[in-house]
N, CA, C and O atoms as a GROMACS GRO file, in nm:
protein
  480
    1LEU      N    1  11.474  10.977  -0.035
    1LEU     CA    2  11.550  11.054   0.077
    1LEU      C    3  11.457  11.111   0.169
    1LEU      O    4  11.360  11.160   0.112
    2GLN      N    5  11.457  11.120   0.289
    2GLN     CA    6  11.392  11.178   0.387
    2GLN      C    7  11.473  11.306   0.457
    2GLN      O    8  11.591  11.327   0.430
    3LEU      N    9  11.413  11.373   0.532
    3LEU     CA   10  11.490  11.456   0.614
    3LEU      C   11  11.568  11.387   0.737
    3LEU      O   12  11.672  11.424   0.792
    4HIS      N   13  11.492  11.285   0.763
    4HIS     CA   14  11.585  11.221   0.897
    4HIS      C   15  11.708  11.170   0.850
    4HIS      O   16  11.794  11.139   0.932
    5HIS      N   17  11.727  11.155   0.715
    5HIS     CA   18  11.845  11.102   0.676
    5HIS      C   19  11.958  11.180   0.680
    5HIS      O   20  12.064  11.130   0.641
    6SER      N   21  11.955  11.295   0.720
    6SER     CA   22  12.056  11.406   0.772
    6SER      C   23  12.149  11.330   0.849
    6SER      O   24  12.099  11.240   0.918
    7GLY      N   25  12.296  11.349   0.853
    7GLY     CA   26  12.382  11.287   0.944
    7GLY      C   27  12.517  11.282   0.890
    7GLY      O   28  12.542  11.323   0.777
    8ARG      N   29  12.614  11.228   0.975
    8ARG     CA   30  12.752  11.183   0.949
    8ARG      C   31  12.758  11.078   0.879
    8ARG      O   32  12.685  10.990   0.924
    9TYR      N   33  12.840  11.035   0.744
    9TYR     CA   34  12.851  10.904   0.688
    9TYR      C   35  13.002  10.891   0.683
    9TYR      O   36  13.079  10.986   0.694
   10ARG      N   37  13.035  10.766   0.666
   10ARG     CA   38  13.147  10.729   0.621
   10ARG      C   39  13.168  10.605   0.532
   10ARG      O   40  13.056  10.556   0.518
   11CYS      N   41  13.255  10.532   0.468
   11CYS     CA   42  13.249  10.423   0.427
   11CYS      C   43  13.386  10.344   0.486
   11CYS      O   44  13.489  10.398   0.527
   12GLU      N   45  13.363  10.234   0.480
   12GLU     CA   46  13.464  10.148   0.546
   12GLU      C   47  13.499  10.031   0.419
   12GLU      O   48  13.404   9.998   0.348
   13GLY      N   49  13.621   9.976   0.395
   13GLY     CA   50  13.672   9.881   0.325
   13GLY      C   51  13.762   9.804   0.386
   13GLY      O   52  13.840   9.842   0.473
   14LEU      N   53  13.751   9.672   0.332
   14LEU     CA   54  13.842   9.551   0.389
   14LEU      C   55  13.884   9.489   0.287
   14LEU      O   56  13.794   9.440   0.218
   15VAL      N   57  14.026   9.466   0.240
   15VAL     CA   58  14.068   9.385   0.138
   15VAL      C   59  14.199   9.310   0.188
   15VAL      O   60  14.312   9.358   0.192
   16GLY      N   61  14.153   9.162   0.230
   16GLY     CA   62  14.233   9.066   0.271
   16GLY      C   63  14.254   9.111   0.420
   16GLY      O   64  14.152   9.098   0.488
   17SER      N   65  14.373   9.165   0.491
   17SER     CA   66  14.386   9.187   0.633
   17SER      C   67  14.381   9.374   0.646
   17SER      O   68  14.384   9.446   0.745
   18TRP      N   69  14.375   9.403   0.519
   18TRP     CA   70  14.392   9.540   0.524
   18TRP      C   71  14.266   9.606   0.527
   18TRP      O   72  14.189   9.592   0.433
   19GLN      N   73  14.236   9.680   0.631
   19GLN     CA   74  14.114   9.777   0.636
   19GLN      C   75  14.154   9.938   0.611
   19GLN      O   76  14.262   9.993   0.634
   20SER      N   77  14.037   9.990   0.559
   20SER     CA   78  14.051  10.145   0.550
   20SER      C   79  13.913  10.213   0.575
   20SER      O   80  13.806  10.158   0.550
   21ARG      N   81  13.928  10.347   0.630
   21ARG     CA   82  13.789  10.410   0.649
   21ARG      C   83  13.823  10.537   0.588
   21ARG      O   84  13.937  10.584   0.585
   22SER      N   85  13.720  10.591   0.538
   22SER     CA   86  13.708  10.739   0.471
   22SER      C   87  13.693  10.830   0.602
   22SER      O   88  13.673  10.784   0.714
   23ALA      N   89  13.707  10.969   0.570
   23ALA     CA   90  13.692  11.055   0.669
   23ALA      C   91  13.555  11.065   0.649
   23ALA      O   92  13.496  11.045   0.542
   24PRO      N   93  13.498  11.104   0.781
   24PRO     CA   94  13.322  11.125   0.783
   24PRO      C   95  13.302  11.240   0.703
   24PRO      O   96  13.394  11.322   0.690
   25VAL      N   97  13.167  11.258   0.634
   25VAL     CA   98  13.124  11.372   0.557
   25VAL      C   99  12.974  11.381   0.635
   25VAL      O  100  12.902  11.292   0.680
   26THR      N  101  12.960  11.526   0.631
   26THR     CA  102  12.822  11.542   0.686
   26THR      C  103  12.716  11.577   0.568
   26THR      O  104  12.739  11.664   0.484
   27VAL      N  105  12.594  11.496   0.572
   27VAL     CA  106  12.500  11.512   0.463
   27VAL      C  107  12.383  11.554   0.547
   27VAL      O  108  12.338  11.504   0.650
   28THR      N  109  12.334  11.689   0.456
   28THR     CA  110  12.193  11.747   0.523
   28THR      C  111  12.111  11.742   0.409
   28THR      O  112  12.142  11.773   0.294
   29VAL      N  113  12.000  11.700   0.455
   29VAL     CA  114  11.868  11.685   0.340
   29VAL      C  115  11.793  11.817   0.381
   29VAL      O  116  11.764  11.858   0.494
   30HIS      N  117  11.772  11.869   0.265
   30HIS     CA  118  11.692  12.021   0.294
   30HIS      C  119  11.554  11.978   0.237
   30HIS      O  120  11.546  11.886   0.156
   31GLY      N  121  11.440  12.049   0.284
   31GLY     CA  122  11.309  12.027   0.219
   31GLY      C  123  11.307  12.116   0.097
   31GLY      O  124  11.381  12.213   0.081
   32VAL      N  125  11.216  12.072   0.012
   32VAL     CA  126  11.173  12.174  -0.094
   32VAL      C  127  11.045  12.264  -0.063
   32VAL      O  128  10.934  12.232  -0.021
   33PRO      N  129  11.106  12.399  -0.102
   33PRO     CA  130  10.978  12.484  -0.065
   33PRO      C  131  10.830  12.457  -0.154
   33PRO      O  132  10.832  12.411  -0.268
   34PRO      N  133  10.718  12.490  -0.090
   34PRO     CA  134  10.581  12.470  -0.144
   34PRO      C  135  10.636  12.576  -0.287
   34PRO      O  136  10.724  12.662  -0.277
   35SER      N  137  10.576  12.550  -0.385
   35SER     CA  138  10.541  12.629  -0.492
   35SER      C  139  10.436  12.578  -0.594
   35SER      O  140  10.384  12.466  -0.589
   36ARG      N  141  10.409  12.675  -0.690
   36ARG     CA  142  10.294  12.680  -0.771
   36ARG      C  143  10.171  12.591  -0.722
   36ARG      O  144  10.139  12.477  -0.756
   37VAL      N  145  10.104  12.693  -0.618
   37VAL     CA  146   9.976  12.649  -0.542
   37VAL      C  147   9.885  12.705  -0.633
   37VAL      O  148   9.906  12.815  -0.685
   38SER      N  149   9.776  12.629  -0.658
   38SER     CA  150   9.669  12.638  -0.752
   38SER      C  151   9.540  12.611  -0.682
   38SER      O  152   9.530  12.529  -0.591
   39LEU      N  153   9.439  12.688  -0.731
   39LEU     CA  154   9.284  12.667  -0.674
   39LEU      C  155   9.210  12.592  -0.784
   39LEU      O  156   9.251  12.618  -0.897
   40SER      N  157   9.115  12.508  -0.776
   40SER     CA  158   9.008  12.488  -0.850
   40SER      C  159   8.884  12.471  -0.780
   40SER      O  160   8.902  12.466  -0.658
   41SER      N  161   8.769  12.461  -0.815
   41SER     CA  162   8.622  12.459  -0.754
   41SER      C  163   8.553  12.387  -0.814
   41SER      O  164   8.578  12.360  -0.932
   42GLN      N  165   8.466  12.345  -0.759
   42GLN     CA  166   8.343  12.247  -0.808
   42GLN      C  167   8.209  12.309  -0.737
   42GLN      O  168   8.212  12.327  -0.616
   43PRO      N  169   8.107  12.339  -0.800
   43PRO     CA  170   8.108  12.351  -0.960
   43PRO      C  171   8.237  12.423  -1.024
   43PRO      O  172   8.297  12.493  -0.942
   44PRO      N  173   8.284  12.421  -1.137
   44PRO     CA  174   8.383  12.478  -1.196
   44PRO      C  175   8.356  12.611  -1.199
   44PRO      O  176   8.240  12.651  -1.186
   45GLY      N  177   8.458  12.694  -1.215
   45GLY     CA  178   8.423  12.846  -1.248
   45GLY      C  179   8.406  12.942  -1.122
   45GLY      O  180   8.401  13.065  -1.133
   46GLY      N  181   8.396  12.870  -0.997
   46GLY     CA  182   8.341  12.932  -0.882
   46GLY      C  183   8.225  13.024  -0.873
   46GLY      O  184   8.209  13.121  -0.800
   47GLN      N  185   8.133  12.964  -0.981
   47GLN     CA  186   7.991  12.995  -0.974
   47GLN      C  187   7.906  12.927  -0.914
   47GLN      O  188   7.883  12.825  -0.978
   48VAL      N  189   7.832  12.936  -0.795
   48VAL     CA  190   7.740  12.846  -0.718
   48VAL      C  191   7.601  12.933  -0.707
   48VAL      O  192   7.587  13.055  -0.708
   49ALA      N  193   7.529  12.855  -0.698
   49ALA     CA  194   7.356  12.912  -0.670
   49ALA      C  195   7.360  12.900  -0.544
   49ALA      O  196   7.420  12.814  -0.480
   50LEU      N  197   7.289  13.000  -0.500
   50LEU     CA  198   7.257  13.027  -0.325
   50LEU      C  199   7.207  12.904  -0.285
   50LEU      O  200   7.127  12.836  -0.350
   51GLY      N  201   7.263  12.872  -0.163
   51GLY     CA  202   7.228  12.755  -0.088
   51GLY      C  203   7.266  12.617  -0.147
   51GLY      O  204   7.208  12.517  -0.105
   52ASP      N  205   7.359  12.608  -0.240
   52ASP     CA  206   7.434  12.495  -0.315
   52ASP      C  207   7.539  12.456  -0.232
   52ASP      O  208   7.548  12.514  -0.124
   53ARG      N  209   7.617  12.373  -0.260
   53ARG     CA  210   7.731  12.325  -0.200
   53ARG      C  211   7.875  12.365  -0.294
   53ARG      O  212   7.879  12.335  -0.413
   54LEU      N  213   7.981  12.430  -0.232
   54LEU     CA  214   8.081  12.458  -0.302
   54LEU      C  215   8.203  12.385  -0.240
   54LEU      O  216   8.219  12.382  -0.118
   55VAL      N  217   8.286  12.327  -0.323
   55VAL     CA  218   8.410  12.270  -0.278
   55VAL      C  219   8.542  12.336  -0.353
   55VAL      O  220   8.563  12.345  -0.474
   56LEU      N  221   8.607  12.372  -0.264
   56LEU     CA  222   8.754  12.453  -0.355
   56LEU      C  223   8.860  12.336  -0.306
   56LEU      O  224   8.855  12.266  -0.204
   57SER      N  225   8.955  12.340  -0.411
   57SER     CA  226   9.052  12.248  -0.391
   57SER      C  227   9.202  12.333  -0.412
   57SER      O  228   9.222  12.410  -0.504
   58CYS      N  229   9.308  12.296  -0.295
   58CYS     CA  230   9.446  12.358  -0.326
   58CYS      C  231   9.533  12.234  -0.340
   58CYS      O  232   9.539  12.128  -0.278
   59THR      N  233   9.607  12.292  -0.459
   59THR     CA  234   9.712  12.172  -0.513
   59THR      C  235   9.837  12.246  -0.510
   59THR      O  236   9.855  12.364  -0.542
   60VAL      N  237   9.931  12.152  -0.464
   60VAL     CA  238  10.079  12.222  -0.472
   60VAL      C  239  10.158  12.152  -0.575
   60VAL      O  240  10.162  12.030  -0.559
   61ALA      N  241  10.214  12.192  -0.664
   61ALA     CA  242  10.297  12.136  -0.773
   61ALA      C  243  10.441  12.066  -0.721
   61ALA      O  244  10.487  11.963  -0.768
   62MET      N  245  10.504  12.151  -0.607
   62MET     CA  246  10.619  12.090  -0.565
   62MET      C  247  10.639  12.144  -0.419
   62MET      O  248  10.595  12.255  -0.390
   63GLY      N  249  10.691  12.086  -0.347
   63GLY     CA  250  10.698  12.092  -0.189
   63GLY      C  251  10.741  11.956  -0.118
   63GLY      O  252  10.695  11.850  -0.159
   64THR      N  253  10.809  11.960  -0.036
   64THR     CA  254  10.805  11.846   0.063
   64THR      C  255  10.760  11.890   0.204
   64THR      O  256  10.775  12.002   0.255
   65GLY      N  257  10.706  11.787   0.254
   65GLY     CA  258  10.606  11.823   0.389
   65GLY      C  259  10.674  11.792   0.514
   65GLY      O  260  10.792  11.761   0.506
   66PRO      N  261  10.617  11.795   0.628
   66PRO     CA  262  10.488  11.790   0.605
   66PRO      C  263  10.416  11.924   0.570
   66PRO      O  264  10.464  12.027   0.618
   67LEU      N  265  10.309  11.933   0.493
   67LEU     CA  266  10.264  12.067   0.452
   67LEU      C  267  10.141  12.089   0.524
   67LEU      O  268  10.065  11.997   0.554
   68SER      N  269  10.120  12.216   0.553
   68SER     CA  270   9.984  12.260   0.594
   68SER      C  271   9.931  12.380   0.516
   68SER      O  272   9.995  12.465   0.455
   69PHE      N  273   9.790  12.367   0.533
   69PHE     CA  274   9.692  12.450   0.439
   69PHE      C  275   9.625  12.542   0.528
   69PHE      O  276   9.584  12.518   0.641
   70SER      N  277   9.616  12.671   0.454
   70SER     CA  278   9.511  12.784   0.555
   70SER      C  279   9.433  12.840   0.426
   70SER      O  280   9.486  12.863   0.317
   71TRP      N  281   9.298  12.858   0.460
   71TRP     CA  282   9.222  12.916   0.371
   71TRP      C  283   9.165  13.081   0.408
   71TRP      O  284   9.113  13.115   0.514
   72HIS      N  285   9.185  13.145   0.320
   72HIS     CA  286   9.133  13.307   0.358
   72HIS      C  287   9.049  13.355   0.245
   72HIS      O  288   9.080  13.331   0.129
   73LEU      N  289   8.939  13.424   0.279
   73LEU     CA  290   8.864  13.512   0.210
   73LEU      C  291   8.906  13.667   0.206
   73LEU      O  292   8.899  13.726   0.313
   74GLU      N  293   8.947  13.734   0.099
   74GLU     CA  294   8.983  13.846   0.102
   74GLU      C  295   8.888  13.934   0.175
   74GLU      O  296   8.766  13.914   0.174
   75GLY      N  297   8.953  14.045   0.246
   75GLY     CA  298   8.859  14.129   0.340
   75GLY      C  299   8.824  14.068   0.463
   75GLY      O  300   8.770  14.139   0.549
   76SER      N  301   8.851  13.934   0.489
   76SER     CA  302   8.807  13.888   0.621
   76SER      C  303   8.931  13.813   0.670
   76SER      O  304   9.004  13.743   0.600
   77GLY      N  305   8.947  13.841   0.824
   77GLY     CA  306   9.052  13.815   0.867
   77GLY      C  307   9.038  13.679   0.941
   77GLY      O  308   9.123  13.641   1.022
   78ALA      N  309   8.936  13.613   0.913
   78ALA     CA  310   8.906  13.468   0.963
   78ALA      C  311   8.976  13.381   0.898
   78ALA      O  312   9.012  13.400   0.782
   79LEU      N  313   9.005  13.269   0.970
   79LEU     CA  314   9.082  13.149   0.914
   79LEU      C  315   8.964  13.078   0.870
   79LEU      O  316   8.881  13.054   0.958
   80LEU      N  317   8.934  13.033   0.735
   80LEU     CA  318   8.832  12.936   0.692
   80LEU      C  319   8.859  12.773   0.711
   80LEU      O  320   8.771  12.692   0.737
   81GLY      N  321   8.972  12.750   0.696
   81GLY     CA  322   9.000  12.603   0.697
   81GLY      C  323   9.137  12.558   0.709
   81GLY      O  324   9.220  12.643   0.679
   82THR      N  325   9.171  12.469   0.737
   82THR     CA  326   9.295  12.411   0.729
   82THR      C  327   9.348  12.268   0.664
   82THR      O  328   9.431  12.198   0.721
   83GLY      N  329   9.295  12.240   0.549
   83GLY     CA  330   9.297  12.125   0.472
   83GLY      C  331   9.319  12.153   0.342
   83GLY      O  332   9.321  12.270   0.304
   84PRO      N  333   9.334  12.074   0.279
   84PRO     CA  334   9.371  12.091   0.096
   84PRO      C  335   9.246  12.109   0.030
   84PRO      O  336   9.252  12.140  -0.090
   85LEU      N  337   9.106  12.093   0.098
   85LEU     CA  338   8.978  12.111   0.064
   85LEU      C  339   8.908  12.202   0.173
   85LEU      O  340   8.934  12.203   0.294
   86LEU      N  341   8.824  12.271   0.113
   86LEU     CA  342   8.758  12.371   0.178
   86LEU      C  343   8.610  12.356   0.127
   86LEU      O  344   8.588  12.386   0.009
   87GLU      N  345   8.513  12.314   0.203
   87GLU     CA  346   8.365  12.279   0.154
   87GLU      C  347   8.294  12.353   0.217
   87GLU      O  348   8.312  12.357   0.338
   88LEU      N  349   8.198  12.430   0.160
   88LEU     CA  350   8.089  12.536   0.193
   88LEU      C  351   7.958  12.443   0.147
   88LEU      O  352   7.929  12.399   0.036
   89HIS      N  353   7.884  12.429   0.284
   89HIS     CA  354   7.789  12.336   0.223
   89HIS      C  355   7.671  12.381   0.175
   89HIS      O  356   7.607  12.318   0.091
   90HIS      N  357   7.629  12.511   0.234
   90HIS     CA  358   7.507  12.603   0.198
   90HIS      C  359   7.531  12.728   0.177
   90HIS      O  360   7.491  12.804   0.265
   91VAL      N  361   7.596  12.782   0.070
   91VAL     CA  362   7.648  12.892   0.055
   91VAL      C  363   7.543  13.005   0.059
   91VAL      O  364   7.430  12.980   0.019
   92GLY      N  365   7.579  13.142   0.111
   92GLY     CA  366   7.520  13.221   0.108
   92GLY      C  367   7.574  13.363   0.044
   92GLY      O  368   7.684  13.368  -0.013
   93ASP      N  369   7.494  13.468   0.056
   93ASP     CA  370   7.549  13.615  -0.020
   93ASP      C  371   7.682  13.651   0.041
   93ASP      O  372   7.767  13.706  -0.028
   94ASN      N  373   7.703  13.623   0.165
   94ASN     CA  374   7.842  13.664   0.222
   94ASN      C  375   7.934  13.564   0.184
   94ASN      O  376   8.042  13.580   0.241
   95ASP      N  377   7.930  13.473   0.114
   95ASP     CA  378   8.051  13.378   0.059
   95ASP      C  379   8.106  13.423  -0.056
   95ASP      O  380   8.204  13.364  -0.102
   96SER      N  381   8.055  13.527  -0.117
   96SER     CA  382   8.120  13.554  -0.246
   96SER      C  383   8.242  13.634  -0.241
   96SER      O  384   8.243  13.723  -0.156
   97GLY      N  385   8.344  13.620  -0.312
   97GLY     CA  386   8.460  13.700  -0.291
   97GLY      C  387   8.542  13.626  -0.363
   97GLY      O  388   8.508  13.548  -0.451
   98GLN      N  389   8.691  13.657  -0.314
   98GLN     CA  390   8.820  13.616  -0.362
   98GLN      C  391   8.881  13.506  -0.262
   98GLN      O  392   8.915  13.544  -0.149
   99TYR      N  393   8.894  13.402  -0.292
   99TYR     CA  394   8.952  13.300  -0.187
   99TYR      C  395   9.096  13.273  -0.239
   99TYR      O  396   9.138  13.283  -0.354
  100ARG      N  397   9.165  13.233  -0.118
  100ARG     CA  398   9.323  13.213  -0.150
  100ARG      C  399   9.351  13.084  -0.067
  100ARG      O  400   9.260  13.037   0.001
  101CYS      N  401   9.469  13.027  -0.070
  101CYS     CA  402   9.492  12.928  -0.022
  101CYS      C  403   9.639  12.953   0.010
  101CYS      O  404   9.708  13.003  -0.079
  102ARG      N  405   9.689  12.924   0.120
  102ARG     CA  406   9.826  12.940   0.178
  102ARG      C  407   9.870  12.796   0.201
  102ARG      O  408   9.800  12.708   0.250
  103VAL      N  409   9.986  12.785   0.162
  103VAL     CA  410  10.082  12.654   0.206
  103VAL      C  411  10.203  12.668   0.274
  103VAL      O  412  10.286  12.751   0.237
  104SER      N  413  10.224  12.583   0.384
  104SER     CA  414  10.357  12.622   0.455
  104SER      C  415  10.415  12.484   0.463
  104SER      O  416  10.351  12.388   0.505
  105ASN      N  417  10.553  12.479   0.416
  105ASN     CA  418  10.615  12.337   0.506
  105ASN      C  419  10.686  12.366   0.645
  105ASN      O  420  10.782  12.297   0.680
  106GLY      N  421  10.634  12.480   0.730
  106GLY     CA  422  10.721  12.516   0.831
  106GLY      C  423  10.852  12.619   0.789
  106GLY      O  424  10.880  12.700   0.876
  107ASP      N  425  10.908  12.622   0.706
  107ASP     CA  426  11.004  12.690   0.660
  107ASP      C  427  10.990  12.812   0.593
  107ASP      O  428  11.042  12.919   0.623
  108SER      N  429  10.874  12.773   0.449
  108SER     CA  430  10.833  12.884   0.378
  108SER      C  431  10.713  12.893   0.336
  108SER      O  432  10.666  12.780   0.323
  109VAL      N  433  10.638  12.979   0.306
  109VAL     CA  434  10.487  12.982   0.267
  109VAL      C  435  10.470  13.042   0.114
  109VAL      O  436  10.524  13.138   0.060
  110ALA      N  437  10.375  12.950   0.068
  110ALA     CA  438  10.345  13.013  -0.076
  110ALA      C  439  10.213  13.018  -0.104
  110ALA      O  440  10.143  12.922  -0.071
  111LYS      N  441  10.163  13.115  -0.162
  111LYS     CA  442  10.018  13.148  -0.184
  111LYS      C  443   9.936  13.107  -0.305
  111LYS      O  444  10.013  13.100  -0.401
  112SER      N  445   9.842  13.084  -0.332
  112SER     CA  446   9.764  13.078  -0.475
  112SER      C  447   9.721  13.208  -0.520
  112SER      O  448   9.689  13.299  -0.444
  113ASP      N  449   9.721  13.212  -0.622
  113ASP     CA  450   9.659  13.330  -0.701
  113ASP      C  451   9.509  13.336  -0.641
  113ASP      O  452   9.458  13.234  -0.595
  114PRO      N  453   9.441  13.457  -0.642
  114PRO     CA  454   9.288  13.442  -0.581
  114PRO      C  455   9.195  13.352  -0.689
  114PRO      O  456   9.239  13.334  -0.803
  115LEU      N  457   9.079  13.301  -0.653
  115LEU     CA  458   8.991  13.234  -0.706
  115LEU      C  459   8.852  13.320  -0.665
  115LEU      O  460   8.815  13.331  -0.548
  116ASN      N  461   8.780  13.379  -0.784
  116ASN     CA  462   8.677  13.457  -0.740
  116ASN      C  463   8.569  13.379  -0.724
  116ASN      O  464   8.566  13.293  -0.812
  117VAL      N  465   8.477  13.374  -0.646
  117VAL     CA  466   8.370  13.293  -0.606
  117VAL      C  467   8.256  13.401  -0.614
  117VAL      O  468   8.258  13.511  -0.558
  118THR      N  469   8.143  13.343  -0.705
  118THR     CA  470   8.032  13.411  -0.706
  118THR      C  471   7.916  13.351  -0.683
  118THR      O  472   7.882  13.260  -0.759
  119VAL      N  473   7.825  13.394  -0.567
  119VAL     CA  474   7.690  13.306  -0.530
  119VAL      C  475   7.587  13.375  -0.628
  119VAL      O  476   7.588  13.497  -0.648
  120LEU      N  477   7.508  13.300  -0.681
  120LEU     CA  478   7.432  13.338  -0.787
  120LEU      C  479   7.287  13.343  -0.721
  120LEU      O  480   7.190  13.375  -0.788
   0.00000   0.00000   0.00000
């Protein structure tokens, strides 16, 4: 079932020369709001050596799309990324902190719990 399947439906039947039609009904397909957004990191635990690569992954347990993602570092107003993965290729001291992922389906937004990243 997709959102574009919303519309008016009726059934028709024919028995011999007798034809019958039902009254039309309106069917509205609703999207499922995103929920249970979680983060994981590579390397695991969010601890990464200075200059190394860090990959953060945002997963959504439920929700119909299209889904959009945004990445945020607590205390910074900057948008860090817009996909389900955030890659930091050469982490620096200023990359330490609490990261969150926000997921939206256009109607509702769900946020992950923060993931603490420590640059060693």
